[in-house]
CSV table of C-alpha atoms and ligand atoms in Angstrom, one decimal:
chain,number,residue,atom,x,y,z
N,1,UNK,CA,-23.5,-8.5,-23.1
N,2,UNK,CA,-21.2,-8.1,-20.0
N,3,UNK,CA,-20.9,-9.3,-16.9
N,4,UNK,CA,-20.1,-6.6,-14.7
N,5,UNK,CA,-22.4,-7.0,-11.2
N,6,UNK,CA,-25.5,-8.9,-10.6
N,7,UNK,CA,-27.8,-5.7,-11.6
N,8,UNK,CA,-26.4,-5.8,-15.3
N,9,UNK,CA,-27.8,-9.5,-15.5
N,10,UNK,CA,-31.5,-10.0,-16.5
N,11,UNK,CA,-33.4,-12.5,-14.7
N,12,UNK,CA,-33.1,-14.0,-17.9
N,13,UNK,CA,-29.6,-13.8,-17.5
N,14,UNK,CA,-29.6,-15.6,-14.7
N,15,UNK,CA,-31.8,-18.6,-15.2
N,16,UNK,CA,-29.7,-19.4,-18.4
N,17,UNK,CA,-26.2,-18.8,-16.4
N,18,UNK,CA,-28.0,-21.2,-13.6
N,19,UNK,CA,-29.1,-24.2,-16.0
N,20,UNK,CA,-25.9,-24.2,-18.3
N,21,UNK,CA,-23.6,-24.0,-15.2
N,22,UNK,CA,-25.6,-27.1,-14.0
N,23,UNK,CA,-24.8,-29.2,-16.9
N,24,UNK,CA,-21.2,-28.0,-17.1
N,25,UNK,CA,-20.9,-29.3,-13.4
N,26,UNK,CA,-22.6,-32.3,-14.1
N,27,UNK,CA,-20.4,-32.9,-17.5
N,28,UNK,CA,-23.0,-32.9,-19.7
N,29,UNK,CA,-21.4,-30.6,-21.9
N,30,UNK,CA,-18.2,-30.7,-21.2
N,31,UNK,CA,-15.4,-30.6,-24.0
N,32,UNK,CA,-18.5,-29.1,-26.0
N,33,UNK,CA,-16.0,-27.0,-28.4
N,34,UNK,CA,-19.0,-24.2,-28.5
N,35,UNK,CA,-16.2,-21.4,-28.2
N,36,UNK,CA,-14.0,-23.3,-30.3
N,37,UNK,CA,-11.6,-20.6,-31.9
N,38,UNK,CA,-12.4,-18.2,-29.4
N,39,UNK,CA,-10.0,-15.9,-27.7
N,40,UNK,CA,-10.1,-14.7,-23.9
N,41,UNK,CA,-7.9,-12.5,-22.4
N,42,UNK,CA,-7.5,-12.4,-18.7
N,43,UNK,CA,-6.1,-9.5,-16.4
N,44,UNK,CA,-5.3,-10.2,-12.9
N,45,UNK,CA,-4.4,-6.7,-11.6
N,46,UNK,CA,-4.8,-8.5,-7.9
N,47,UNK,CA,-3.4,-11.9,-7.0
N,48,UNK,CA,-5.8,-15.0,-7.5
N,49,UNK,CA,-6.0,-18.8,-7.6
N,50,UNK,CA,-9.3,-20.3,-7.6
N,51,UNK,CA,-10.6,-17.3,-10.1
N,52,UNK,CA,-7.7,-16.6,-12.5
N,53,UNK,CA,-6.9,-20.5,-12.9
N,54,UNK,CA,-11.1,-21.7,-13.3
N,55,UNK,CA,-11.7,-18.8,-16.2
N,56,UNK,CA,-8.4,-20.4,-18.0
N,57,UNK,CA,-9.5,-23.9,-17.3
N,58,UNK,CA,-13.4,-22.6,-18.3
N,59,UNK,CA,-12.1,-21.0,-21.6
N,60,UNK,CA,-9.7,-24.6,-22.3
N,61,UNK,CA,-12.8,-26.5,-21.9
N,62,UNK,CA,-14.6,-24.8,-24.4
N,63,UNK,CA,-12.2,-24.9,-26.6
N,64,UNK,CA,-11.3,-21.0,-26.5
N,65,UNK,CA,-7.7,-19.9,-25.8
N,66,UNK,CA,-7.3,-17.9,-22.8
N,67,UNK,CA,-4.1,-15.5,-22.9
N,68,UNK,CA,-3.0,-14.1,-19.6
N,69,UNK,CA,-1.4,-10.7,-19.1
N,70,UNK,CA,1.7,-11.0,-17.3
N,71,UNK,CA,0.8,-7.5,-15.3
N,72,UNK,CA,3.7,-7.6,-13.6
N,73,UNK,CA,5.3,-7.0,-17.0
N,74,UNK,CA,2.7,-5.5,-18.4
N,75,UNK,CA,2.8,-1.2,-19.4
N,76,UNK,CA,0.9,-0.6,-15.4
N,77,UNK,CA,4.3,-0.3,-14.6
N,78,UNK,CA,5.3,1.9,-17.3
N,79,UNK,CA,1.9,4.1,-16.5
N,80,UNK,CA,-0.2,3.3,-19.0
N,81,UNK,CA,-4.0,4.3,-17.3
N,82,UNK,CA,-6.5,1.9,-16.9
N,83,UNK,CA,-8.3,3.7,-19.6
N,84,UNK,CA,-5.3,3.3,-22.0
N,85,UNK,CA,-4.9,-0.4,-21.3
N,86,UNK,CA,-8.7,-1.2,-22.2
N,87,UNK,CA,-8.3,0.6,-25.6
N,88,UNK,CA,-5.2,-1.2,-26.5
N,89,UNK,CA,-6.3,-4.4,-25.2
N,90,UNK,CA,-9.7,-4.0,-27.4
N,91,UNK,CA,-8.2,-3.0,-30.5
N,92,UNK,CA,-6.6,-6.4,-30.3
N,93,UNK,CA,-10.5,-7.9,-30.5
N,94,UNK,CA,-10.7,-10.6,-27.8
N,95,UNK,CA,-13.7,-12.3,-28.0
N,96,UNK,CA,-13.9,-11.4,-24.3
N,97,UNK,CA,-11.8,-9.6,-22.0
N,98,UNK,CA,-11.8,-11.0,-17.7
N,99,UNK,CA,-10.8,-8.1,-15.3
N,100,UNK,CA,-9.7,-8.3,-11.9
N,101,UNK,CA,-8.7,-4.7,-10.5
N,102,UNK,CA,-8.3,-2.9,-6.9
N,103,UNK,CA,-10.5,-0.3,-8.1
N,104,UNK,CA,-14.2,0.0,-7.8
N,105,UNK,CA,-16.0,0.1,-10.9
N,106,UNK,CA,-12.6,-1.1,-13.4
N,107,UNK,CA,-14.5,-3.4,-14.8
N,108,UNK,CA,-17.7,-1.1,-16.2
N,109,UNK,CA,-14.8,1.4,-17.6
N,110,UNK,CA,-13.2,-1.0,-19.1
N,111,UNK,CA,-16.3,-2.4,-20.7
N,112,UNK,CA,-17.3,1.2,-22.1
N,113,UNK,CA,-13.5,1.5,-23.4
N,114,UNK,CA,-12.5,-1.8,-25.4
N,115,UNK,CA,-15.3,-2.9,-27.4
N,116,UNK,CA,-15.8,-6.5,-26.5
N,117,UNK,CA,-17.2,-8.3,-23.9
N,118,UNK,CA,-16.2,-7.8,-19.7
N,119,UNK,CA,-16.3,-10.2,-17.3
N,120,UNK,CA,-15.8,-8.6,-13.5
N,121,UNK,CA,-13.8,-11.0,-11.9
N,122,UNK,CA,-13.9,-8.9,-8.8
N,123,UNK,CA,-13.4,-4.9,-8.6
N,124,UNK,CA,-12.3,-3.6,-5.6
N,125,UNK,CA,-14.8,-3.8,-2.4
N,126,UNK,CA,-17.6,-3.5,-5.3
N,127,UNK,CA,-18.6,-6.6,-7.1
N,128,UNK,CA,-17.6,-10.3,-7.6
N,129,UNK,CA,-20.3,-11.5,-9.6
N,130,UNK,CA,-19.5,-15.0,-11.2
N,131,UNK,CA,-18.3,-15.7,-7.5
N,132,UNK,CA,-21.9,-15.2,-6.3
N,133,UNK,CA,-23.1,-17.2,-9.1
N,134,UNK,CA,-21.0,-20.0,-8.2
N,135,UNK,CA,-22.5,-19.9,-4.7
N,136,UNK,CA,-26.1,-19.6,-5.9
N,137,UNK,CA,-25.4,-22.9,-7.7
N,138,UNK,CA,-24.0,-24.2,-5.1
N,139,UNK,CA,-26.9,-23.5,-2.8
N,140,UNK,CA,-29.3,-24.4,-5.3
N,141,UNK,CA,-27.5,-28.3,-6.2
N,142,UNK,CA,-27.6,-28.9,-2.1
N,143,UNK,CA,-31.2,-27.1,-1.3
N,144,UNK,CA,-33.3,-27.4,-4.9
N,145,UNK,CA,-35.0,-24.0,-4.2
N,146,UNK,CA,-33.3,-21.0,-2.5
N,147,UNK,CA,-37.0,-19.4,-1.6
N,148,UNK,CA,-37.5,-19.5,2.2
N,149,UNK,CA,-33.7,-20.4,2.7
N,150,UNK,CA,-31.3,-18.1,4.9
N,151,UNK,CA,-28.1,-17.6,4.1
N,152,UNK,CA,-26.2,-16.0,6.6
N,153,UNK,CA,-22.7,-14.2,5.4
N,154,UNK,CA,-20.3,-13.4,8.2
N,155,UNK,CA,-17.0,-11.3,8.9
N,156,UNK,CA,-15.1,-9.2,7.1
N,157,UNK,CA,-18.4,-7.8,5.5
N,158,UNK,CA,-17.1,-4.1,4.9
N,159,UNK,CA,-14.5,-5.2,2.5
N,160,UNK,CA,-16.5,-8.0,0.4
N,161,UNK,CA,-17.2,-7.8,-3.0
N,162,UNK,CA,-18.4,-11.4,-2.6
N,163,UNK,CA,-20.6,-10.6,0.0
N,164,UNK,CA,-22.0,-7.3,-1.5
N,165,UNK,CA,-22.8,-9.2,-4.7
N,166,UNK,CA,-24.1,-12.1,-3.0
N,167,UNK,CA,-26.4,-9.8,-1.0
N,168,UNK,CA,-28.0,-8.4,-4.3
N,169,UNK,CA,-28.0,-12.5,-6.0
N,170,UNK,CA,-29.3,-14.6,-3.5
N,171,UNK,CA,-32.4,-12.7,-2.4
N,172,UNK,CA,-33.4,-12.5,-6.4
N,173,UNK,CA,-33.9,-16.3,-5.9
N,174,UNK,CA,-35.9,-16.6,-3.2
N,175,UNK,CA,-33.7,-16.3,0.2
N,176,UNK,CA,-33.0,-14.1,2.8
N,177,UNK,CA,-28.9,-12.7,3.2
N,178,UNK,CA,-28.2,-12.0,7.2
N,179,UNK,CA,-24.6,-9.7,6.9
N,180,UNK,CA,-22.6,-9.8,10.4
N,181,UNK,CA,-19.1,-9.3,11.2
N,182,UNK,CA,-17.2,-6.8,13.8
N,183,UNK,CA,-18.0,-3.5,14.5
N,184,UNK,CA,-15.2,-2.3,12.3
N,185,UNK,CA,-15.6,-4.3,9.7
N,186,UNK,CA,-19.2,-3.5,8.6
N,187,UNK,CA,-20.2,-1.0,5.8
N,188,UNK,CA,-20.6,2.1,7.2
N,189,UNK,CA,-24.5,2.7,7.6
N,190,UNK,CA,-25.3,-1.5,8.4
N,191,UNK,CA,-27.0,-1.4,11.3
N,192,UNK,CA,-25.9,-3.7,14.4
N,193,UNK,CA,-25.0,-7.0,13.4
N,194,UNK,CA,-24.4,-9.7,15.9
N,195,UNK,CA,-23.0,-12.9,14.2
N,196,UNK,CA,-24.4,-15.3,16.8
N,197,UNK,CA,-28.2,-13.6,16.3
N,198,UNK,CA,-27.5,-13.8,12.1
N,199,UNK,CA,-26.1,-17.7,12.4
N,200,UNK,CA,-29.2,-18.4,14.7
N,201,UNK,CA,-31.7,-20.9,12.8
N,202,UNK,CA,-29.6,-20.4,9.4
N,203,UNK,CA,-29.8,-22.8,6.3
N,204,UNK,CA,-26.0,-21.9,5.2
N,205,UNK,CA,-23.3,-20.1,6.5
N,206,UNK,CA,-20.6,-18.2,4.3
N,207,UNK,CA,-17.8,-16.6,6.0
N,208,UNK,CA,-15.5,-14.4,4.5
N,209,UNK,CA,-11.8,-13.8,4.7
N,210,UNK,CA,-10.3,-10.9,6.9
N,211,UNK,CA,-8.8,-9.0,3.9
N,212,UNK,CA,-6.0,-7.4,6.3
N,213,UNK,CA,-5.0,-6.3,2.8
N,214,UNK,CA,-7.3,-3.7,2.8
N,215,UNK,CA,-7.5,-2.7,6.5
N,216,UNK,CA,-6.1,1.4,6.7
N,217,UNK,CA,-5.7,0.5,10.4
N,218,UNK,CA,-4.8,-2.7,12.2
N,219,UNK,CA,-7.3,-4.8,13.4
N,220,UNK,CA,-5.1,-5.2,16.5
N,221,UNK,CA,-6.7,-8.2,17.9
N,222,UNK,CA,-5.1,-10.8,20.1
N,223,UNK,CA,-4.5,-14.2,18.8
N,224,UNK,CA,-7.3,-16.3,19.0
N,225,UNK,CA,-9.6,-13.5,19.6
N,226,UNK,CA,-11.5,-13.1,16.3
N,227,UNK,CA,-11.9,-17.0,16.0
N,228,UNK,CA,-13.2,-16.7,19.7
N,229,UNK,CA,-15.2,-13.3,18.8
N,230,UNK,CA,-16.7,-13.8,15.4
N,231,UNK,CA,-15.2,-16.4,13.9
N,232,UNK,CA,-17.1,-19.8,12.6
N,233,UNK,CA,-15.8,-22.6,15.4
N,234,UNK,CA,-18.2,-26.0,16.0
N,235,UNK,CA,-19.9,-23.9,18.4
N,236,UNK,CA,-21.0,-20.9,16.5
N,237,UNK,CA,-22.0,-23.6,14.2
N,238,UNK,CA,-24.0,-25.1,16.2
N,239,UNK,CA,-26.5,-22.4,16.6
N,240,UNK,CA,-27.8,-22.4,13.2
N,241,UNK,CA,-29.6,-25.3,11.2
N,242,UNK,CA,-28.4,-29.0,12.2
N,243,UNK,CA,-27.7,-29.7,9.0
N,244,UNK,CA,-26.2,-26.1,7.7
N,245,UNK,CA,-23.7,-26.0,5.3
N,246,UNK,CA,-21.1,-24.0,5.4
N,247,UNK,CA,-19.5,-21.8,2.6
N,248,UNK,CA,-15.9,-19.9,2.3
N,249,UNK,CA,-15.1,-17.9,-1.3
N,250,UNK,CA,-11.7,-18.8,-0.5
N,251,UNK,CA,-8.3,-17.9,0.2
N,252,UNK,CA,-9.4,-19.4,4.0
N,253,UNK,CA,-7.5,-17.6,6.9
N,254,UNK,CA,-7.4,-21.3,9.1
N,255,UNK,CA,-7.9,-20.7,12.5
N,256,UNK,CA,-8.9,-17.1,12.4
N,257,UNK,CA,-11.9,-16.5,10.5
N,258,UNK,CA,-12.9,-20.2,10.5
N,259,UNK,CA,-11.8,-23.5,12.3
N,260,UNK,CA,-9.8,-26.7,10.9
N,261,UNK,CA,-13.0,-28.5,12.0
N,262,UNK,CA,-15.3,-26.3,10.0
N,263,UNK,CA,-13.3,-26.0,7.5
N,264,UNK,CA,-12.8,-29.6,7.1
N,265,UNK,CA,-16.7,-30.7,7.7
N,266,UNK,CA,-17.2,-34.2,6.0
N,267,UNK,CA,-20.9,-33.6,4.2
N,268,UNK,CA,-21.6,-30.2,5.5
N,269,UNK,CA,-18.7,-28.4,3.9
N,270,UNK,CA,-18.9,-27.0,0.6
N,271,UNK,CA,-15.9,-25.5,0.0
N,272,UNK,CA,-14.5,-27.4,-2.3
N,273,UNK,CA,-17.5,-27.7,-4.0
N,274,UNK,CA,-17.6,-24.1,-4.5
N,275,UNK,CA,-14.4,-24.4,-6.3
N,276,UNK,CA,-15.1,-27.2,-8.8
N,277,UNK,CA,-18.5,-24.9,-9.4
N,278,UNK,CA,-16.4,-22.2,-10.3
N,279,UNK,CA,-15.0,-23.3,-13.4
N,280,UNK,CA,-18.7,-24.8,-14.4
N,281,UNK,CA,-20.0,-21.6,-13.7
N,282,UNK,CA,-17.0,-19.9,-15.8
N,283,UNK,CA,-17.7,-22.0,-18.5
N,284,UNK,CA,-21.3,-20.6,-18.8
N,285,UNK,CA,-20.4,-16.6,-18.1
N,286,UNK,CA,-17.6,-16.8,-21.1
N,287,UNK,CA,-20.4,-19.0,-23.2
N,288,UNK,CA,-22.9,-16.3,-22.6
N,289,UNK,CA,-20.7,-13.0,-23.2
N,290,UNK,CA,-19.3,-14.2,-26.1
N,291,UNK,CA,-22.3,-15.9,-27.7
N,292,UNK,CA,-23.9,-12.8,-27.1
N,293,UNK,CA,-21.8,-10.7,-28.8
N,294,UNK,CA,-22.2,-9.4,-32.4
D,1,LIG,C1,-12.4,-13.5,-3.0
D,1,LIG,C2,-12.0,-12.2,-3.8
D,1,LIG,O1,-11.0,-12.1,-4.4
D,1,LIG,O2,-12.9,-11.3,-3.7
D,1,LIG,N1,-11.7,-14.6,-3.4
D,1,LIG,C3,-12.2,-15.2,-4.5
D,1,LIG,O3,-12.3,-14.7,-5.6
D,1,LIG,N2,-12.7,-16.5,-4.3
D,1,LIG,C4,-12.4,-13.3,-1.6
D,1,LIG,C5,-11.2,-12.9,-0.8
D,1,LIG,O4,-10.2,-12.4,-1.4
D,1,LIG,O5,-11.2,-13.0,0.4
């Protein structure tokens, strides 16, 4: 088994991923040793915190080793292909290999190349799937039940792996994904989006990071304006549920995407939640591909 975008998981899958997170957050398992002697590598071919440091803190908790590539020093630079990388790295037998690459699809080659388990730890504009599992837990420990629930996901929509896998999770349990953002910064094909109209009445509201990263053109907007325009102030807020909580995968552009205020939320902001979910979820992901595995 892999774990490559939320398709590739059964709704088996997902129920098992969704209860053993759940007792990894609430500690039930922790230090459980059930990947005790287990080896994870992990390849960070784009920069990370939150992901790259929760699947090393999932795999220590388990009692696995994670190893990292060093990709700045790694044989990319030399111009070893992609292809090349995942046969070497395979022959080498990991008991489960976590990819994080600029290109679309990476992770499913890799996974047809090496031999051992994937984890997708974000490809591209294509898929982030443990991220989306994180925030279906998250969802699920504040509401009980997703079904009936809208979840609205705002901004930089075009460019989110987080929101395109969150779109395909979250209405598999039960709720409804509104996608809004600028103009320029929706899929091409999304019909018209107006953030206030998608926040209007919502249960939660993610916003997403303005990956300027990934922009061909400059967004050229004044300062202030996409706060002002699209961005999630105490206003904005306002207009959905009164007690809507607010979610952010994280790194947070302050002040641009969302506000201090928002950010900051006593109660009503999850963000940090989100994190400490992240290595629970982790922890069940590596448990599951590598338990999985002959
Ligand atoms: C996201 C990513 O890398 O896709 N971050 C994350 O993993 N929490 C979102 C982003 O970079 O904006």
């Amino acid at each position: 088994v892999h774990c490559l975008s939320i398709d590739s998981l059964s709704d088996g899958h997902l129920a098992e991923l969704l209860a053993n997170a759940q007792e990894y957050a609430l500690d039930r398992r922790a230090g459980s040793g059930h990947l005790a002697g287990r080896t994870v590598f992990n390849c960070f071919y784009e920069n990370s915190t939150r992901t790259a440091m929760s699947f090393a803190l999932a795999a220590a908790r388990l009692g696995a080793q994670a190893i990292t590539l060093s990709v700045e020093h790694s044989s990319v630079k030399k111009g070893e292909t992609l292809a090349d990388t995942a046969r070497t790295l395979g022959a080498m037998a990991p008991d489960a290999l976590v990819l994080r690459h600029r290109q679309n699809g990476a992770a499913e080659e890799v996974a047809a190349l090496a031999g051992c388990p994937v984890v997708n730890a974000g490809d591209g504009t294509n898929e982030h799937p443990t991220q989306a599992l994180l925030d279906a837990l998250t969802l699920l420990q504040r509401f009980g039940s997703l079904q009936g629930r809208t979840v609205a996901i705002l901004g930089d929509v075009r460019h989110s792996r987080v929101a395109r896998s969150n779109a395909k999770l979250l209405p598999r349990l039960g709720a409804e994904v509104r996608l809004a953002g600028p103009p320029a910064l929706m899929p091409d094909g999304a019909g018209p989006s107006d953030v206030d109209s998608a926040i209007a009445g919502a249960d939660a509201v993610m916003m997403l990071r303005v990956q300027r990263e990934r922009l061909d053109q400059e967004l050229d907007d004044a300062p202030g304006e996409y706060l002002r325009r699209y961005g999630l102030t105490r206003e904005r807020l306002a207009l959905a549920k009164e007690d809507a909580v607010v979610l952010h995968p994280g790194p947070m552009n302050r002040g641009v995407e969302i506000a201090d205020e928002v950010a900051d939320l006593p109660g009503r902001s999850l963000i940090l939640r989100q994190v400490a979910n992240g290595v629970a979820m982790r922890m069940a992901v590596l448990e599951m591909v590598v338990s999985h595995h002959p």
